[in-house]
Short mmCIF file of C-alpha atoms in Angstrom, two decimals:
data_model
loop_
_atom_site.label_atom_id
_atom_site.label_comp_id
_atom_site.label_asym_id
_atom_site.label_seq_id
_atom_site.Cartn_x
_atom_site.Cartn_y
_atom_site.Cartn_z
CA UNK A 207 -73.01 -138.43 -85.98
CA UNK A 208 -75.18 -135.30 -84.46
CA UNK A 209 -73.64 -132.78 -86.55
CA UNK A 210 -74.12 -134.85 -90.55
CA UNK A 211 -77.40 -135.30 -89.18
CA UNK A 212 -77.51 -131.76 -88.20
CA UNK A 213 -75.77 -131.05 -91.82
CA UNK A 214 -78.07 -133.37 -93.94
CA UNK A 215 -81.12 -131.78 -92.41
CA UNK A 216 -80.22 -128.23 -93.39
CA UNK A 217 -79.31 -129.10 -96.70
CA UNK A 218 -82.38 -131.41 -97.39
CA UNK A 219 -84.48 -128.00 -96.13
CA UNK A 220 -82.32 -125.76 -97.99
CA UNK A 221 -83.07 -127.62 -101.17
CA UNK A 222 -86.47 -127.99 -100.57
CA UNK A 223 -87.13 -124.64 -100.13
CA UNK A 224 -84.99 -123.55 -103.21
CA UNK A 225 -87.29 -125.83 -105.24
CA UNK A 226 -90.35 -124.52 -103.83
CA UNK A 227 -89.07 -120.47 -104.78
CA UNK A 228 -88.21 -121.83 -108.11
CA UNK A 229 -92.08 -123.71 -108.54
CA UNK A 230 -93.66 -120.37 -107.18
CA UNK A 231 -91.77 -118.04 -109.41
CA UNK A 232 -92.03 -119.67 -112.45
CA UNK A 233 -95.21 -118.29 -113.37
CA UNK A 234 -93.18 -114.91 -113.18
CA UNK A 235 -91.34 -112.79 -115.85
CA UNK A 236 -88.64 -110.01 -115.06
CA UNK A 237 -89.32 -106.66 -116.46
CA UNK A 238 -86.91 -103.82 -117.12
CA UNK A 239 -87.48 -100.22 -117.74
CA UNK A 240 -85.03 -97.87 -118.53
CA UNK A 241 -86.78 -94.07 -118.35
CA UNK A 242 -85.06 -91.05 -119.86
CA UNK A 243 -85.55 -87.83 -118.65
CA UNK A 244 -85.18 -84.97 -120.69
CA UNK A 245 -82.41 -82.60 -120.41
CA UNK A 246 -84.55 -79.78 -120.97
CA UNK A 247 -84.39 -76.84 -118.25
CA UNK A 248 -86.60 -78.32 -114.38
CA UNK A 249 -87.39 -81.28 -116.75
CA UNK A 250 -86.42 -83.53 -113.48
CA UNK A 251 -88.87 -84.69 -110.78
CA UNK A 252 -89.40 -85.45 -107.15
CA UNK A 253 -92.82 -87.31 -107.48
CA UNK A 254 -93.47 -90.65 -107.34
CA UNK A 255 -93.83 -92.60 -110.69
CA UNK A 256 -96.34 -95.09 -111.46
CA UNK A 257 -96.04 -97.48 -114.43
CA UNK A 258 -99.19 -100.14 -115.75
CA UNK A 259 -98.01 -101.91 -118.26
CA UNK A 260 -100.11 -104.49 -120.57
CA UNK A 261 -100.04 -107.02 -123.54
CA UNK A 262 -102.74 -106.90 -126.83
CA UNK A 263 -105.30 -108.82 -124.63
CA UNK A 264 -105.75 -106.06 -122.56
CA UNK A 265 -104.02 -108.02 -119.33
CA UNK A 266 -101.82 -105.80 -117.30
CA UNK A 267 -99.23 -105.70 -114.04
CA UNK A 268 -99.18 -102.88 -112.35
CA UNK A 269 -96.44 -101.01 -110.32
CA UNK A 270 -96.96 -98.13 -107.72
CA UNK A 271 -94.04 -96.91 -107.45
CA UNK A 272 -91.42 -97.91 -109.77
CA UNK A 273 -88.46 -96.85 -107.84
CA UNK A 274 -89.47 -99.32 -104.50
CA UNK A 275 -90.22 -101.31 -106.82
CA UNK A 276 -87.08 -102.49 -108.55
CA UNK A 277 -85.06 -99.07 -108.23
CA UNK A 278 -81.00 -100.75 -109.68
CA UNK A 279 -79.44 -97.43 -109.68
CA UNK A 280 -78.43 -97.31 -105.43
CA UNK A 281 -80.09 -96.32 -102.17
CA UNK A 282 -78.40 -92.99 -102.61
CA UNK A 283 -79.70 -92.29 -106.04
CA UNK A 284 -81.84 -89.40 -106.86
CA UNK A 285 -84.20 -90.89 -109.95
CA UNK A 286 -85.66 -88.85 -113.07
CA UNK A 287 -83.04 -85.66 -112.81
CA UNK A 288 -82.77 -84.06 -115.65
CA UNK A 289 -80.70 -86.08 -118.25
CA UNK A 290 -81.06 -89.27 -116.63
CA UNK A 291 -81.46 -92.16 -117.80
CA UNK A 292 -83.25 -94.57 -114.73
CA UNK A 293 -83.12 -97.98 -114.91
CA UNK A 294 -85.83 -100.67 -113.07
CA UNK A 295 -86.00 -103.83 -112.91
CA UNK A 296 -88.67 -105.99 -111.02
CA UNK A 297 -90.83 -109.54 -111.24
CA UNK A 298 -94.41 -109.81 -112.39
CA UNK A 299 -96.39 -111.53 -113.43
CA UNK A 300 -96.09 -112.84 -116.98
CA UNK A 301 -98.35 -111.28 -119.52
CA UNK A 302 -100.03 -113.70 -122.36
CA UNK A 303 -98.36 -111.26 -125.27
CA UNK A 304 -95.74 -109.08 -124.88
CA UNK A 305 -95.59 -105.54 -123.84
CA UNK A 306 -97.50 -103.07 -126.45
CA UNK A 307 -98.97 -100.48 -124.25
CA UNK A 308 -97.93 -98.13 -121.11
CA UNK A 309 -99.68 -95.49 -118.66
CA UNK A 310 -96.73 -93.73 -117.33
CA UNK A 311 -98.61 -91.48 -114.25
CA UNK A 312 -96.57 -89.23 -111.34
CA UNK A 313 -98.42 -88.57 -108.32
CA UNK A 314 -97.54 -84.96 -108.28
CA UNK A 315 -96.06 -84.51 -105.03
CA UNK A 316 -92.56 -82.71 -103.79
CA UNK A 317 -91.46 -79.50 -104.93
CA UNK A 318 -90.45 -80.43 -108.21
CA UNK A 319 -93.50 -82.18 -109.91
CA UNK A 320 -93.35 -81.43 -113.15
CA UNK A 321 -91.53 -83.90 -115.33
CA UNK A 322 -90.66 -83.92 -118.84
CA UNK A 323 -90.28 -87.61 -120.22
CA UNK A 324 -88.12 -88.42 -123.52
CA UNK A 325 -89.11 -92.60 -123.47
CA UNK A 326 -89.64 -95.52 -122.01
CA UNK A 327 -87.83 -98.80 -122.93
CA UNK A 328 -89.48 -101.92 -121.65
CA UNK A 329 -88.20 -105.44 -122.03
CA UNK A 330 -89.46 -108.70 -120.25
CA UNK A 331 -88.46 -112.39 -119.94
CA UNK A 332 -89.88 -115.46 -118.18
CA UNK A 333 -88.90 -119.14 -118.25
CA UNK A 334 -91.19 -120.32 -120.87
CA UNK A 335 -91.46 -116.74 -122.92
CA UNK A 336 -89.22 -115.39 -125.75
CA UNK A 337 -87.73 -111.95 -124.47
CA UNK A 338 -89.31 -108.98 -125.76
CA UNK A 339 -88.45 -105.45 -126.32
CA UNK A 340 -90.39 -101.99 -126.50
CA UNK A 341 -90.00 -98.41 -126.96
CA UNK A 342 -92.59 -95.63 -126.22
CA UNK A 343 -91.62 -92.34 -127.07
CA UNK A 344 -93.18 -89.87 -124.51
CA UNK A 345 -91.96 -86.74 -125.14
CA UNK A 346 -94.35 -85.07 -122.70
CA UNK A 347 -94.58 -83.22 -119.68
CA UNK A 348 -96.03 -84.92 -116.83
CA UNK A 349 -97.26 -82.01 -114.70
CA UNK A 350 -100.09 -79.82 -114.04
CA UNK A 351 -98.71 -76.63 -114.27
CA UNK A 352 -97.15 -76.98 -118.15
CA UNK A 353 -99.50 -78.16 -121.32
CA UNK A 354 -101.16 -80.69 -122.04
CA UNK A 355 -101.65 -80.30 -117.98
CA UNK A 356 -101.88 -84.06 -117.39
CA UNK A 357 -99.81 -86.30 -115.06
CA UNK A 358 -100.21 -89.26 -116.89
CA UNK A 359 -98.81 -90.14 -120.22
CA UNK A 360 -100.72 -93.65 -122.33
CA UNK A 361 -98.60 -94.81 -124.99
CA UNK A 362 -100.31 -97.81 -127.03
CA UNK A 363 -98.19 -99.65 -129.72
CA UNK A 364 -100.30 -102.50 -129.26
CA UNK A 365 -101.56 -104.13 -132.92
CA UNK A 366 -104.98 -103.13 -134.23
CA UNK A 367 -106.69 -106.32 -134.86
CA UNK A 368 -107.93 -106.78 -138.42
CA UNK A 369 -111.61 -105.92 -139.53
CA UNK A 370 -114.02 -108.92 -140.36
CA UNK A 371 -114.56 -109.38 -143.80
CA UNK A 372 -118.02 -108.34 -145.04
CA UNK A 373 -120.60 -111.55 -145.09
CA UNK A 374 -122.46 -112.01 -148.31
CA UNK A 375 -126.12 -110.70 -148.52
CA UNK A 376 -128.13 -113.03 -150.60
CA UNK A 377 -131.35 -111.10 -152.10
#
């Protein structure tokens, strides 16, 4: 008798607290980013990326470091080497539009800083939000030692809202 108790308990807490994960997390979307480094000669980096991403409102999630973040390709994995192509994927919270815009930044650091970027691919789910798919094409050097001498690259696909119509003057 001890032990179903024992048994029932565990599973009634088990449940519970798979219900409660579920309730927390539903307000949360899953984002995936696949990066592409370019194959161009020391196009590869050693720095560590940062990636803000944001809807048409202007809301945002940002991500410090992209590969603690939701690194897939294996602890032994040496990220955005020349040729690559990097792959992320991570929760956040949902956005109220989808993904139109990116800053892309490294922090500059290790002996290989300099980074040449082809794109950016960005898709994101939730439970209540179609999926949605974008592509930024970069083609830029992050770095401070190679032009345009920045370490951050903003892409913005987002729509440009439409002007106002004129109002009427009345003389």
């Amino acid at each position: 008798m001890g032990i179903r108790v024992n048994h029932l308990f565990y599973f009634i807490l088990s449940l519970l607290i798979s219900f409660a994960m579920i309730a927390q997390s539903s307000d949360d979307c899953v984002y995936t980013t696949y990066i592409r480094t370019g194959s161009i000669w020391k196009a590869g980096t050693d720095s560590i990326i940062s990636l803000s991403l944001s809807d048409s409102s202007g809301n945002s999630i940002n991500i410090t470091n992209i590969e603690t973040w939701g690194g897939l390709m294996g602890p032994d994995y040496n990220y955005f080497e020349r040729g690559n192509l990097d792959i992320f994927s991570g929760r956040g919270k949902c956005l109220d539009a989808p993904v139109c815009a990116l800053n892309l930044t490294s922090d500059g650091s290790g002996a290989h800083h300099g980074w040449y970027v082809n794109y950016v691919e960005v898709t994101s789910t939730g439970a209540h939000i179609p999926c949605a798919q974008q592509l930024f094409t970069v083609e830029q050097w992050l770095g401070t030692d190679v032009s345009p001498y920045e370490l951050t690259a903003i892409r913005n696909a987002c729509p440009v809202p439409e002007p106002a119509p004129p109002k009427p003057e009345f003389i």
